[in-house]
Amino acid sequence: MLKTILYIAVGGAIGSVLRFLTSVLVSRFWSNQFPLATFLANFIGCFLIGLFIGFLTKNQLEDSNLKWFLVTGFCGGYTTFSTFGMENYNLIQNNNSLLAFGYIALSIILGLFAVWLGISLSK
């Protein structure tokens, strides 16, 4: 268990640092109001989690430390949106489209509400 936590922690640290560097790099070349750095991090994270899951599945490594490091750690540190994308993909693949769209809608609506509530309570 401790070894697994270490793999997740190291992967998460690397992902978090790369997420920060993505923001720094994008801000040097993009000064528009559209949050391009977050959008790119989310898109790249979704692509990478798909790539990693596909690779791990193909090589029968779904339960390996590499999964904890790459998927949970790195992708989780880079963006939690990648997990959100993967969960919805799985729901749709398992013929749970209605549940997937409900999850998407609730996550967005309640997420925005939670941000507003947090800001409101902190004032």
PDB file of C-alpha atoms in Angstrom:
ATOM      1  CA  MET A   1       0.000   0.000   0.000  1.00  0.00           C
ATOM      2  CA  LEU A   2       2.787   2.445   0.905  1.00  0.00           C
ATOM      3  CA  LYS A   3       4.596   1.624  -2.344  1.00  0.00           C
ATOM      4  CA  THR A   4       1.429   2.381  -4.332  1.00  0.00           C
ATOM      5  CA  ILE A   5       1.004   5.702  -2.519  1.00  0.00           C
ATOM      6  CA  LEU A   6       4.601   6.573  -3.361  1.00  0.00           C
ATOM      7  CA  TYR A   7       4.035   5.860  -7.069  1.00  0.00           C
ATOM      8  CA  ILE A   8       0.909   8.043  -7.023  1.00  0.00           C
ATOM      9  CA  ALA A   9       2.682  10.829  -5.126  1.00  0.00           C
ATOM     10  CA  VAL A  10       5.669  10.947  -7.478  1.00  0.00           C
ATOM     11  CA  GLY A  11       3.450  10.819 -10.557  1.00  0.00           C
ATOM     12  CA  GLY A  12       1.196  13.496  -9.080  1.00  0.00           C
ATOM     13  CA  ALA A  13       4.138  15.757  -8.299  1.00  0.00           C
ATOM     14  CA  ILE A  14       5.439  15.474 -11.860  1.00  0.00           C
ATOM     15  CA  GLY A  15       1.960  16.070 -13.278  1.00  0.00           C
ATOM     16  CA  SER A  16       1.398  19.106 -11.054  1.00  0.00           C
ATOM     17  CA  VAL A  17       4.717  20.674 -12.035  1.00  0.00           C
ATOM     18  CA  LEU A  18       4.008  20.080 -15.722  1.00  0.00           C
ATOM     19  CA  ARG A  19       0.545  21.608 -15.277  1.00  0.00           C
ATOM     20  CA  PHE A  20       2.187  24.720 -13.828  1.00  0.00           C
ATOM     21  CA  LEU A  21       4.718  24.814 -16.682  1.00  0.00           C
ATOM     22  CA  THR A  22       1.871  24.482 -19.195  1.00  0.00           C
ATOM     23  CA  SER A  23       0.297  27.610 -17.690  1.00  0.00           C
ATOM     24  CA  VAL A  24       3.601  29.501 -17.741  1.00  0.00           C
ATOM     25  CA  LEU A  25       4.324  28.562 -21.354  1.00  0.00           C
ATOM     26  CA  VAL A  26       0.836  29.362 -22.608  1.00  0.00           C
ATOM     27  CA  SER A  27       0.737  32.709 -20.778  1.00  0.00           C
ATOM     28  CA  ARG A  28       3.886  33.777 -22.623  1.00  0.00           C
ATOM     29  CA  PHE A  29       2.195  33.358 -25.992  1.00  0.00           C
ATOM     30  CA  TRP A  30      -1.501  33.860 -25.198  1.00  0.00           C
ATOM     31  CA  SER A  31      -3.075  36.837 -23.479  1.00  0.00           C
ATOM     32  CA  ASN A  32      -6.720  36.407 -24.431  1.00  0.00           C
ATOM     33  CA  GLN A  33      -9.559  35.982 -21.920  1.00  0.00           C
ATOM     34  CA  PHE A  34     -10.143  32.378 -23.029  1.00  0.00           C
ATOM     35  CA  PRO A  35      -8.446  30.077 -20.456  1.00  0.00           C
ATOM     36  CA  LEU A  36      -6.283  28.310 -23.038  1.00  0.00           C
ATOM     37  CA  ALA A  37      -3.815  26.843 -20.518  1.00  0.00           C
ATOM     38  CA  THR A  38      -6.570  25.025 -18.610  1.00  0.00           C
ATOM     39  CA  PHE A  39      -8.251  23.965 -21.837  1.00  0.00           C
ATOM     40  CA  LEU A  40      -4.977  22.548 -23.192  1.00  0.00           C
ATOM     41  CA  ALA A  41      -4.120  20.822 -19.915  1.00  0.00           C
ATOM     42  CA  ASN A  42      -7.558  19.208 -19.840  1.00  0.00           C
ATOM     43  CA  PHE A  43      -7.354  18.151 -23.491  1.00  0.00           C
ATOM     44  CA  ILE A  44      -3.795  16.820 -23.161  1.00  0.00           C
ATOM     45  CA  GLY A  45      -4.714  15.049 -19.909  1.00  0.00           C
ATOM     46  CA  CYS A  46      -7.699  13.358 -21.564  1.00  0.00           C
ATOM     47  CA  PHE A  47      -5.535  12.287 -24.499  1.00  0.00           C
ATOM     48  CA  LEU A  48      -2.828  10.941 -22.194  1.00  0.00           C
ATOM     49  CA  ILE A  49      -5.189   9.013 -19.918  1.00  0.00           C
ATOM     50  CA  GLY A  50      -6.664   7.354 -23.009  1.00  0.00           C
ATOM     51  CA  LEU A  51      -3.202   6.599 -24.354  1.00  0.00           C
ATOM     52  CA  PHE A  52      -2.013   5.228 -21.009  1.00  0.00           C
ATOM     53  CA  ILE A  53      -5.137   3.110 -20.414  1.00  0.00           C
ATOM     54  CA  GLY A  54      -4.940   1.737 -23.953  1.00  0.00           C
ATOM     55  CA  PHE A  55      -1.254   0.870 -23.539  1.00  0.00           C
ATOM     56  CA  LEU A  56      -1.749  -0.671 -20.098  1.00  0.00           C
ATOM     57  CA  THR A  57      -4.733  -2.725 -21.274  1.00  0.00           C
ATOM     58  CA  LYS A  58      -2.947  -3.893 -24.429  1.00  0.00           C
ATOM     59  CA  ASN A  59       0.024  -5.045 -22.346  1.00  0.00           C
ATOM     60  CA  GLN A  60      -2.116  -6.476 -19.515  1.00  0.00           C
ATOM     61  CA  LEU A  61      -0.728  -3.989 -16.996  1.00  0.00           C
ATOM     62  CA  GLU A  62      -4.056  -2.667 -15.657  1.00  0.00           C
ATOM     63  CA  ASP A  63      -3.115  -3.567 -12.078  1.00  0.00           C
ATOM     64  CA  SER A  64       0.526  -2.496 -12.224  1.00  0.00           C
ATOM     65  CA  ASN A  65       2.407   0.229 -10.415  1.00  0.00           C
ATOM     66  CA  LEU A  66       2.781   1.890 -13.816  1.00  0.00           C
ATOM     67  CA  LYS A  67      -0.980   2.508 -13.830  1.00  0.00           C
ATOM     68  CA  TRP A  68      -0.838   4.145 -10.411  1.00  0.00           C
ATOM     69  CA  PHE A  69       2.080   6.290 -11.506  1.00  0.00           C
ATOM     70  CA  LEU A  70       0.790   7.340 -14.947  1.00  0.00           C
ATOM     71  CA  VAL A  71      -3.007   7.352 -14.629  1.00  0.00           C
ATOM     72  CA  THR A  72      -3.766   8.145 -10.996  1.00  0.00           C
ATOM     73  CA  GLY A  73      -0.591  10.071 -10.223  1.00  0.00           C
ATOM     74  CA  PHE A  74       0.541  11.889 -13.354  1.00  0.00           C
ATOM     75  CA  CYS A  75      -2.848  12.447 -15.005  1.00  0.00           C
ATOM     76  CA  GLY A  76      -4.443  13.199 -11.636  1.00  0.00           C
ATOM     77  CA  GLY A  77      -1.741  15.764 -10.905  1.00  0.00           C
ATOM     78  CA  TYR A  78      -1.878  17.263 -14.384  1.00  0.00           C
ATOM     79  CA  THR A  79      -5.673  17.455 -14.432  1.00  0.00           C
ATOM     80  CA  THR A  80      -8.597  15.712 -12.777  1.00  0.00           C
ATOM     81  CA  PHE A  81     -10.564  16.436 -15.924  1.00  0.00           C
ATOM     82  CA  SER A  82      -8.810  13.474 -17.545  1.00  0.00           C
ATOM     83  CA  THR A  83     -10.422  11.122 -15.028  1.00  0.00           C
ATOM     84  CA  PHE A  84     -13.765  12.837 -15.567  1.00  0.00           C
ATOM     85  CA  GLY A  85     -13.393  12.267 -19.317  1.00  0.00           C
ATOM     86  CA  MET A  86     -12.430   8.617 -18.843  1.00  0.00           C
ATOM     87  CA  GLU A  87     -15.315   7.937 -16.456  1.00  0.00           C
ATOM     88  CA  ASN A  88     -17.811   9.398 -18.915  1.00  0.00           C
ATOM     89  CA  TYR A  89     -16.272   7.465 -21.789  1.00  0.00           C
ATOM     90  CA  ASN A  90     -16.676   4.261 -19.756  1.00  0.00           C
ATOM     91  CA  LEU A  91     -20.293   5.101 -18.908  1.00  0.00           C
ATOM     92  CA  ILE A  92     -21.096   5.689 -22.593  1.00  0.00           C
ATOM     93  CA  GLN A  93     -19.244   2.516 -23.655  1.00  0.00           C
ATOM     94  CA  ASN A  94     -21.304   0.562 -21.100  1.00  0.00           C
ATOM     95  CA  ASN A  95     -24.558   1.912 -22.563  1.00  0.00           C
ATOM     96  CA  ASN A  96     -25.107   4.334 -19.679  1.00  0.00           C
ATOM     97  CA  SER A  97     -25.322   7.455 -21.856  1.00  0.00           C
ATOM     98  CA  LEU A  98     -28.110   9.006 -19.799  1.00  0.00           C
ATOM     99  CA  LEU A  99     -26.068   8.564 -16.631  1.00  0.00           C
ATOM    100  CA  ALA A 100     -22.994   9.992 -18.384  1.00  0.00           C
ATOM    101  CA  PHE A 101     -24.832  13.113 -19.549  1.00  0.00           C
ATOM    102  CA  GLY A 102     -26.381  13.526 -16.100  1.00  0.00           C
ATOM    103  CA  TYR A 103     -22.939  13.232 -14.548  1.00  0.00           C
ATOM    104  CA  ILE A 104     -21.562  15.806 -17.006  1.00  0.00           C
ATOM    105  CA  ALA A 105     -24.402  18.262 -16.390  1.00  0.00           C
ATOM    106  CA  LEU A 106     -24.369  17.859 -12.616  1.00  0.00           C
ATOM    107  CA  SER A 107     -20.592  18.164 -12.442  1.00  0.00           C
ATOM    108  CA  ILE A 108     -20.592  21.409 -14.399  1.00  0.00           C
ATOM    109  CA  ILE A 109     -23.633  22.971 -12.727  1.00  0.00           C
ATOM    110  CA  LEU A 110     -22.775  21.890  -9.180  1.00  0.00           C
ATOM    111  CA  GLY A 111     -19.103  22.696  -9.734  1.00  0.00           C
ATOM    112  CA  LEU A 112     -19.950  26.261 -10.718  1.00  0.00           C
ATOM    113  CA  PHE A 113     -22.364  26.500  -7.790  1.00  0.00           C
ATOM    114  CA  ALA A 114     -19.692  25.203  -5.391  1.00  0.00           C
ATOM    115  CA  VAL A 115     -17.217  27.829  -6.627  1.00  0.00           C
ATOM    116  CA  TRP A 116     -19.815  30.567  -6.171  1.00  0.00           C
ATOM    117  CA  LEU A 117     -20.765  29.239  -2.715  1.00  0.00           C
ATOM    118  CA  GLY A 118     -17.145  29.006  -1.602  1.00  0.00           C
ATOM    119  CA  ILE A 119     -16.425  32.548  -2.745  1.00  0.00           C
ATOM    120  CA  SER A 120     -19.633  33.834  -1.157  1.00  0.00           C
ATOM    121  CA  LEU A 121     -18.917  32.172   2.196  1.00  0.00           C
ATOM    122  CA  SER A 122     -15.353  33.443   2.287  1.00  0.00           C
ATOM    123  CA  LYS A 123     -16.364  37.115   1.906  1.00  0.00           C
TER     124      LYS A 123
END
